[in-house]
């Protein structure tokens, strides 16, 4: 369901919208207008059932990228707004980039970034509110970069006591990690519980330079020092 934007959106209004289960989008990067979206079926990624495919698990363990947190927001959202091999246009316009930049400055928007040889090659960004994290967009310039960033995001959320990872819509890609569709009613119940709780974004470290082994151990519920299976 879509609602046109009748007022100027501020970061405060944006956070209130997320707390109600609504988020903004644009028709294209060149369209200056925004509209509010409230999906009838919401995509969520259950953190207690987050799935890391076997091949990706081996890649995570090999650590082909350096993972950083909140290091280069402007570069992440710029890459998310750029054409990708699997898409030729984006819904991220200049208003979106400005608004989420302001949320980042307020500490409510975060990035998980994959770096290789000093170059940003993948990552994602999203909004944090209470114990809910609303995933917004991701990109990759190297194979598996955004997937590994997503794995590190899930580990960070689990370690920090988050209870909701909102994916907005379920795609085949996200379904491979365990994303499911829920009704508006079920989503609203999860959302109310999550935004009323506290969670710690930094429980998994402040700089993000944690190992793939540690990330998998958190996701798989292993004890510290245990060796995650590569198979």
PDB file of C-alpha atoms in Angstrom:
ATOM      1  CA  UNK A   1       0.000   0.000   0.000  1.00  0.00           C
ATOM      2  CA  UNK A   2       1.326   3.468  -0.944  1.00  0.00           C
ATOM      3  CA  UNK A   3       0.646   6.872   0.573  1.00  0.00           C
ATOM      4  CA  UNK A   4       1.838  10.070  -1.062  1.00  0.00           C
ATOM      5  CA  UNK A   5       4.028  12.395   1.002  1.00  0.00           C
ATOM      6  CA  UNK A   6       1.967  15.504   1.893  1.00  0.00           C
ATOM      7  CA  UNK A   7       4.501  17.058   4.278  1.00  0.00           C
ATOM      8  CA  UNK A   8       8.213  17.661   4.522  1.00  0.00           C
ATOM      9  CA  UNK A   9       9.840  14.603   6.078  1.00  0.00           C
ATOM     10  CA  UNK A  10      12.278  15.153   8.937  1.00  0.00           C
ATOM     11  CA  UNK A  11      14.438  12.536  10.673  1.00  0.00           C
ATOM     12  CA  UNK A  12      12.011  12.615  13.609  1.00  0.00           C
ATOM     13  CA  UNK A  13       9.018  11.969  11.353  1.00  0.00           C
ATOM     14  CA  UNK A  14      10.967   9.217   9.619  1.00  0.00           C
ATOM     15  CA  UNK A  15      11.634   7.411  12.903  1.00  0.00           C
ATOM     16  CA  UNK A  16       7.962   7.693  13.894  1.00  0.00           C
ATOM     17  CA  UNK A  17       7.021   6.211  10.530  1.00  0.00           C
ATOM     18  CA  UNK A  18       9.335   3.244  11.052  1.00  0.00           C
ATOM     19  CA  UNK A  19       7.832   2.701  14.507  1.00  0.00           C
ATOM     20  CA  UNK A  20       4.428   2.433  12.765  1.00  0.00           C
ATOM     21  CA  UNK A  21       5.681   0.050  10.073  1.00  0.00           C
ATOM     22  CA  UNK A  22       5.886   2.573   7.215  1.00  0.00           C
ATOM     23  CA  UNK A  23       8.937   3.573   5.162  1.00  0.00           C
ATOM     24  CA  UNK A  24       9.593   5.995   2.259  1.00  0.00           C
ATOM     25  CA  UNK A  25      10.638   5.293  -1.322  1.00  0.00           C
ATOM     26  CA  UNK A  26      11.001   7.225  -4.565  1.00  0.00           C
ATOM     27  CA  UNK A  27       9.954   6.141  -8.045  1.00  0.00           C
ATOM     28  CA  UNK A  28      13.515   6.657  -9.290  1.00  0.00           C
ATOM     29  CA  UNK A  29      16.759   8.414  -8.454  1.00  0.00           C
ATOM     30  CA  UNK A  30      15.678  11.380 -10.595  1.00  0.00           C
ATOM     31  CA  UNK A  31      12.211  11.767  -9.051  1.00  0.00           C
ATOM     32  CA  UNK A  32      12.322  14.344  -6.211  1.00  0.00           C
ATOM     33  CA  UNK A  33       9.096  13.033  -4.650  1.00  0.00           C
ATOM     34  CA  UNK A  34       8.662  10.362  -1.999  1.00  0.00           C
ATOM     35  CA  UNK A  35       5.807   8.067  -1.119  1.00  0.00           C
ATOM     36  CA  UNK A  36       5.151   6.008   1.997  1.00  0.00           C
ATOM     37  CA  UNK A  37       5.009   2.223   1.713  1.00  0.00           C
ATOM     38  CA  UNK A  38       3.247  -0.246   4.013  1.00  0.00           C
ATOM     39  CA  UNK A  39       3.440  -3.737   2.487  1.00  0.00           C
ATOM     40  CA  UNK A  40       0.454  -6.020   3.017  1.00  0.00           C
ATOM     41  CA  UNK A  41       2.955  -8.855   3.342  1.00  0.00           C
ATOM     42  CA  UNK A  42       6.156  -7.920   5.157  1.00  0.00           C
ATOM     43  CA  UNK A  43       9.519  -9.557   4.677  1.00  0.00           C
ATOM     44  CA  UNK A  44      11.355 -10.397   7.886  1.00  0.00           C
ATOM     45  CA  UNK A  45      14.499 -12.390   8.585  1.00  0.00           C
ATOM     46  CA  UNK A  46      14.076 -14.366  11.824  1.00  0.00           C
ATOM     47  CA  UNK A  47      17.296 -13.932  13.767  1.00  0.00           C
ATOM     48  CA  UNK A  48      16.787 -17.245  15.560  1.00  0.00           C
ATOM     49  CA  UNK A  49      16.624 -18.984  12.196  1.00  0.00           C
ATOM     50  CA  UNK A  50      19.106 -17.011  10.125  1.00  0.00           C
ATOM     51  CA  UNK A  51      20.549 -19.410   7.552  1.00  0.00           C
ATOM     52  CA  UNK A  52      24.043 -19.195   6.077  1.00  0.00           C
ATOM     53  CA  UNK A  53      24.312 -21.404   2.959  1.00  0.00           C
ATOM     54  CA  UNK A  54      27.127 -23.939   3.051  1.00  0.00           C
ATOM     55  CA  UNK A  55      29.232 -22.446   0.266  1.00  0.00           C
ATOM     56  CA  UNK A  56      28.932 -18.982   1.785  1.00  0.00           C
ATOM     57  CA  UNK A  57      29.873 -20.344   5.199  1.00  0.00           C
ATOM     58  CA  UNK A  58      33.209 -21.480   3.797  1.00  0.00           C
ATOM     59  CA  UNK A  59      33.744 -18.075   2.195  1.00  0.00           C
ATOM     60  CA  UNK A  60      32.943 -16.260   5.446  1.00  0.00           C
ATOM     61  CA  UNK A  61      35.518 -18.416   7.228  1.00  0.00           C
ATOM     62  CA  UNK A  62      38.129 -17.559   4.578  1.00  0.00           C
ATOM     63  CA  UNK A  63      37.657 -13.814   5.315  1.00  0.00           C
ATOM     64  CA  UNK A  64      38.211 -12.342   1.851  1.00  0.00           C
ATOM     65  CA  UNK A  65      37.106  -8.905   3.087  1.00  0.00           C
ATOM     66  CA  UNK A  66      37.782  -6.586   5.974  1.00  0.00           C
ATOM     67  CA  UNK A  67      34.468  -5.754   7.670  1.00  0.00           C
ATOM     68  CA  UNK A  68      33.954  -2.240   8.970  1.00  0.00           C
ATOM     69  CA  UNK A  69      31.000  -0.670  10.759  1.00  0.00           C
ATOM     70  CA  UNK A  70      29.713   2.889  10.217  1.00  0.00           C
ATOM     71  CA  UNK A  71      32.941   3.881   8.485  1.00  0.00           C
ATOM     72  CA  UNK A  72      31.797   5.277   5.125  1.00  0.00           C
ATOM     73  CA  UNK A  73      28.062   5.953   5.108  1.00  0.00           C
ATOM     74  CA  UNK A  74      28.093   8.366   2.158  1.00  0.00           C
ATOM     75  CA  UNK A  75      30.000   5.885  -0.004  1.00  0.00           C
ATOM     76  CA  UNK A  76      27.697   3.019   0.947  1.00  0.00           C
ATOM     77  CA  UNK A  77      24.459   4.829   0.104  1.00  0.00           C
ATOM     78  CA  UNK A  78      26.002   6.243  -3.091  1.00  0.00           C
ATOM     79  CA  UNK A  79      26.865   2.717  -4.226  1.00  0.00           C
ATOM     80  CA  UNK A  80      23.413   1.461  -3.240  1.00  0.00           C
ATOM     81  CA  UNK A  81      21.931   4.239  -5.411  1.00  0.00           C
ATOM     82  CA  UNK A  82      24.145   3.413  -8.402  1.00  0.00           C
ATOM     83  CA  UNK A  83      23.122   0.979 -11.166  1.00  0.00           C
ATOM     84  CA  UNK A  84      24.069  -2.630 -10.407  1.00  0.00           C
ATOM     85  CA  UNK A  85      24.564  -5.618 -12.713  1.00  0.00           C
ATOM     86  CA  UNK A  86      21.166  -6.959 -11.602  1.00  0.00           C
ATOM     87  CA  UNK A  87      19.317  -3.611 -11.706  1.00  0.00           C
ATOM     88  CA  UNK A  88      19.528  -0.541 -13.911  1.00  0.00           C
ATOM     89  CA  UNK A  89      17.667   1.921 -11.686  1.00  0.00           C
ATOM     90  CA  UNK A  90      17.139   2.635  -8.002  1.00  0.00           C
ATOM     91  CA  UNK A  91      14.518   4.086  -5.679  1.00  0.00           C
ATOM     92  CA  UNK A  92      17.179   6.064  -3.747  1.00  0.00           C
ATOM     93  CA  UNK A  93      16.942   9.741  -4.693  1.00  0.00           C
ATOM     94  CA  UNK A  94      18.689  12.786  -3.244  1.00  0.00           C
ATOM     95  CA  UNK A  95      16.025  13.272  -0.555  1.00  0.00           C
ATOM     96  CA  UNK A  96      16.531   9.695   0.626  1.00  0.00           C
ATOM     97  CA  UNK A  97      20.297  10.188   0.708  1.00  0.00           C
ATOM     98  CA  UNK A  98      19.950  13.422   2.694  1.00  0.00           C
ATOM     99  CA  UNK A  99      17.393  12.047   5.169  1.00  0.00           C
ATOM    100  CA  UNK A 100      19.297   8.872   5.935  1.00  0.00           C
ATOM    101  CA  UNK A 101      22.520  10.842   6.207  1.00  0.00           C
ATOM    102  CA  UNK A 102      20.832  12.891   8.924  1.00  0.00           C
ATOM    103  CA  UNK A 103      19.683   9.685  10.623  1.00  0.00           C
ATOM    104  CA  UNK A 104      23.275   8.423  10.461  1.00  0.00           C
ATOM    105  CA  UNK A 105      24.482  11.602  12.169  1.00  0.00           C
ATOM    106  CA  UNK A 106      21.871  11.003  14.895  1.00  0.00           C
ATOM    107  CA  UNK A 107      23.056   7.419  15.421  1.00  0.00           C
ATOM    108  CA  UNK A 108      19.915   5.762  14.032  1.00  0.00           C
ATOM    109  CA  UNK A 109      21.306   4.655  10.675  1.00  0.00           C
ATOM    110  CA  UNK A 110      24.180   2.196  10.325  1.00  0.00           C
ATOM    111  CA  UNK A 111      26.358   0.525   7.739  1.00  0.00           C
ATOM    112  CA  UNK A 112      28.135  -2.804   7.490  1.00  0.00           C
ATOM    113  CA  UNK A 113      30.910  -2.549   4.920  1.00  0.00           C
ATOM    114  CA  UNK A 114      33.173  -5.003   3.076  1.00  0.00           C
ATOM    115  CA  UNK A 115      36.609  -3.657   2.130  1.00  0.00           C
ATOM    116  CA  UNK A 116      39.310  -5.263  -0.012  1.00  0.00           C
ATOM    117  CA  UNK A 117      42.778  -3.804  -0.530  1.00  0.00           C
ATOM    118  CA  UNK A 118      41.610  -0.461   0.837  1.00  0.00           C
ATOM    119  CA  UNK A 119      38.580  -0.301  -1.480  1.00  0.00           C
ATOM    120  CA  UNK A 120      34.901  -0.478  -0.528  1.00  0.00           C
ATOM    121  CA  UNK A 121      33.503  -3.429  -2.494  1.00  0.00           C
ATOM    122  CA  UNK A 122      30.177  -4.125  -0.812  1.00  0.00           C
ATOM    123  CA  UNK A 123      27.912  -3.350   2.064  1.00  0.00           C
ATOM    124  CA  UNK A 124      24.500  -2.415   3.338  1.00  0.00           C
ATOM    125  CA  UNK A 125      22.736   0.218   5.390  1.00  0.00           C
ATOM    126  CA  UNK A 126      19.645   0.308   7.557  1.00  0.00           C
ATOM    127  CA  UNK A 127      17.814   2.022  10.394  1.00  0.00           C
ATOM    128  CA  UNK A 128      18.011   1.067  14.074  1.00  0.00           C
ATOM    129  CA  UNK A 129      15.136   1.741  16.452  1.00  0.00           C
ATOM    130  CA  UNK A 130      15.030  -0.009  19.818  1.00  0.00           C
ATOM    131  CA  UNK A 131      15.665  -3.701  19.193  1.00  0.00           C
ATOM    132  CA  UNK A 132      14.561  -3.472  15.553  1.00  0.00           C
ATOM    133  CA  UNK A 133      16.798  -3.085  12.521  1.00  0.00           C
ATOM    134  CA  UNK A 134      15.232  -2.112   9.207  1.00  0.00           C
ATOM    135  CA  UNK A 135      17.387  -3.176   6.281  1.00  0.00           C
ATOM    136  CA  UNK A 136      17.243  -0.642   3.457  1.00  0.00           C
ATOM    137  CA  UNK A 137      19.626  -1.533   0.638  1.00  0.00           C
ATOM    138  CA  UNK A 138      22.841  -3.360  -0.185  1.00  0.00           C
ATOM    139  CA  UNK A 139      25.369  -3.455  -3.008  1.00  0.00           C
ATOM    140  CA  UNK A 140      28.355  -5.473  -4.160  1.00  0.00           C
ATOM    141  CA  UNK A 141      31.289  -4.824  -6.460  1.00  0.00           C
ATOM    142  CA  UNK A 142      32.972  -8.137  -5.610  1.00  0.00           C
ATOM    143  CA  UNK A 143      31.482 -11.597  -5.350  1.00  0.00           C
ATOM    144  CA  UNK A 144      29.798 -12.337  -2.009  1.00  0.00           C
ATOM    145  CA  UNK A 145      30.669  -8.920  -0.545  1.00  0.00           C
ATOM    146  CA  UNK A 146      27.094  -7.928   0.292  1.00  0.00           C
ATOM    147  CA  UNK A 147      26.264 -11.458   1.439  1.00  0.00           C
ATOM    148  CA  UNK A 148      29.138 -11.478   3.899  1.00  0.00           C
ATOM    149  CA  UNK A 149      28.119  -8.018   5.117  1.00  0.00           C
ATOM    150  CA  UNK A 150      24.636  -9.441   5.760  1.00  0.00           C
ATOM    151  CA  UNK A 151      26.104 -12.333   7.748  1.00  0.00           C
ATOM    152  CA  UNK A 152      28.059  -9.893   9.911  1.00  0.00           C
ATOM    153  CA  UNK A 153      24.918  -7.775  10.348  1.00  0.00           C
ATOM    154  CA  UNK A 154      22.964 -10.791  11.591  1.00  0.00           C
ATOM    155  CA  UNK A 155      25.738 -11.701  14.041  1.00  0.00           C
ATOM    156  CA  UNK A 156      25.834  -8.126  15.339  1.00  0.00           C
ATOM    157  CA  UNK A 157      22.077  -8.021  15.834  1.00  0.00           C
ATOM    158  CA  UNK A 158      21.982 -11.384  17.608  1.00  0.00           C
ATOM    159  CA  UNK A 159      24.883 -10.431  19.878  1.00  0.00           C
ATOM    160  CA  UNK A 160      23.239  -7.098  20.682  1.00  0.00           C
ATOM    161  CA  UNK A 161      19.863  -8.516  21.657  1.00  0.00           C
ATOM    162  CA  UNK A 162      17.891  -7.331  18.634  1.00  0.00           C
ATOM    163  CA  UNK A 163      14.611  -9.133  18.005  1.00  0.00           C
ATOM    164  CA  UNK A 164      13.534  -7.914  14.553  1.00  0.00           C
ATOM    165  CA  UNK A 165      15.413  -7.752  11.244  1.00  0.00           C
ATOM    166  CA  UNK A 166      13.013  -6.170   8.759  1.00  0.00           C
ATOM    167  CA  UNK A 167      13.736  -7.030   5.118  1.00  0.00           C
ATOM    168  CA  UNK A 168      10.696  -5.093   3.768  1.00  0.00           C
ATOM    169  CA  UNK A 169      10.143  -7.510   0.858  1.00  0.00           C
ATOM    170  CA  UNK A 170      11.216 -11.113   0.365  1.00  0.00           C
ATOM    171  CA  UNK A 171      13.411 -11.771  -2.660  1.00  0.00           C
ATOM    172  CA  UNK A 172      14.869 -15.085  -3.788  1.00  0.00           C
ATOM    173  CA  UNK A 173      18.242 -13.837  -2.562  1.00  0.00           C
ATOM    174  CA  UNK A 174      16.961 -13.009   0.939  1.00  0.00           C
ATOM    175  CA  UNK A 175      14.894 -16.191   1.110  1.00  0.00           C
ATOM    176  CA  UNK A 176      18.151 -18.162   0.892  1.00  0.00           C
ATOM    177  CA  UNK A 177      19.066 -16.631   4.266  1.00  0.00           C
ATOM    178  CA  UNK A 178      15.717 -17.545   5.817  1.00  0.00           C
ATOM    179  CA  UNK A 179      13.587 -14.476   5.021  1.00  0.00           C
ATOM    180  CA  UNK A 180       9.836 -15.107   5.236  1.00  0.00           C
ATOM    181  CA  UNK A 181       6.650 -13.148   4.596  1.00  0.00           C
ATOM    182  CA  UNK A 182       4.355 -12.313   7.503  1.00  0.00           C
ATOM    183  CA  UNK A 183       0.995 -10.574   7.635  1.00  0.00           C
ATOM    184  CA  UNK A 184       0.628  -6.922   8.631  1.00  0.00           C
ATOM    185  CA  UNK A 185      -0.913  -8.007  11.925  1.00  0.00           C
ATOM    186  CA  UNK A 186       1.935 -10.382  12.759  1.00  0.00           C
ATOM    187  CA  UNK A 187       4.510  -7.814  11.702  1.00  0.00           C
ATOM    188  CA  UNK A 188       2.937  -5.070  13.809  1.00  0.00           C
ATOM    189  CA  UNK A 189       3.047  -7.326  16.876  1.00  0.00           C
ATOM    190  CA  UNK A 190       6.747  -8.047  16.304  1.00  0.00           C
ATOM    191  CA  UNK A 191       7.431  -4.381  15.633  1.00  0.00           C
ATOM    192  CA  UNK A 192       5.715  -3.114  18.794  1.00  0.00           C
ATOM    193  CA  UNK A 193       7.682  -5.535  20.927  1.00  0.00           C
ATOM    194  CA  UNK A 194      10.993  -4.704  19.249  1.00  0.00           C
ATOM    195  CA  UNK A 195      10.832  -0.895  19.353  1.00  0.00           C
ATOM    196  CA  UNK A 196       9.886  -1.030  23.052  1.00  0.00           C
ATOM    197  CA  UNK A 197      13.119  -2.876  23.920  1.00  0.00           C
ATOM    198  CA  UNK A 198      16.730  -1.787  24.176  1.00  0.00           C
ATOM    199  CA  UNK A 199      19.506  -3.371  22.132  1.00  0.00           C
ATOM    200  CA  UNK A 200      23.238  -2.782  21.798  1.00  0.00           C
ATOM    201  CA  UNK A 201      24.535  -2.092  18.281  1.00  0.00           C
ATOM    202  CA  UNK A 202      28.115  -2.251  19.575  1.00  0.00           C
ATOM    203  CA  UNK A 203      27.867  -5.564  21.449  1.00  0.00           C
ATOM    204  CA  UNK A 204      29.823  -7.267  18.655  1.00  0.00           C
ATOM    205  CA  UNK A 205      32.554  -4.619  18.718  1.00  0.00           C
ATOM    206  CA  UNK A 206      32.657  -0.979  17.685  1.00  0.00           C
ATOM    207  CA  UNK A 207      34.839  -1.104  14.589  1.00  0.00           C
ATOM    208  CA  UNK A 208      33.396  -4.231  12.976  1.00  0.00           C
ATOM    209  CA  UNK A 209      36.782  -5.859  12.597  1.00  0.00           C
ATOM    210  CA  UNK A 210      35.608  -9.183  13.936  1.00  0.00           C
ATOM    211  CA  UNK A 211      36.378 -12.526  12.362  1.00  0.00           C
ATOM    212  CA  UNK A 212      34.136 -14.563  10.129  1.00  0.00           C
ATOM    213  CA  UNK A 213      34.558 -17.443  12.573  1.00  0.00           C
ATOM    214  CA  UNK A 214      33.192 -15.306  15.411  1.00  0.00           C
ATOM    215  CA  UNK A 215      30.270 -14.116  13.276  1.00  0.00           C
ATOM    216  CA  UNK A 216      29.282 -17.671  12.385  1.00  0.00           C
ATOM    217  CA  UNK A 217      29.657 -18.798  15.987  1.00  0.00           C
ATOM    218  CA  UNK A 218      27.187 -16.136  17.122  1.00  0.00           C
ATOM    219  CA  UNK A 219      24.682 -17.035  14.398  1.00  0.00           C
ATOM    220  CA  UNK A 220      24.974 -20.768  15.030  1.00  0.00           C
ATOM    221  CA  UNK A 221      24.779 -20.321  18.807  1.00  0.00           C
ATOM    222  CA  UNK A 222      28.174 -21.887  19.478  1.00  0.00           C
ATOM    223  CA  UNK A 223      30.193 -21.354  22.627  1.00  0.00           C
ATOM    224  CA  UNK A 224      33.159 -18.998  22.470  1.00  0.00           C
ATOM    225  CA  UNK A 225      36.131 -20.750  20.916  1.00  0.00           C
ATOM    226  CA  UNK A 226      34.055 -23.424  19.210  1.00  0.00           C
ATOM    227  CA  UNK A 227      34.841 -24.120  15.554  1.00  0.00           C
ATOM    228  CA  UNK A 228      31.938 -23.502  13.142  1.00  0.00           C
ATOM    229  CA  UNK A 229      31.428 -26.241  10.568  1.00  0.00           C
ATOM    230  CA  UNK A 230      32.483 -25.357   7.027  1.00  0.00           C
ATOM    231  CA  UNK A 231      30.033 -27.864   5.572  1.00  0.00           C
TER     232      UNK A 231
END
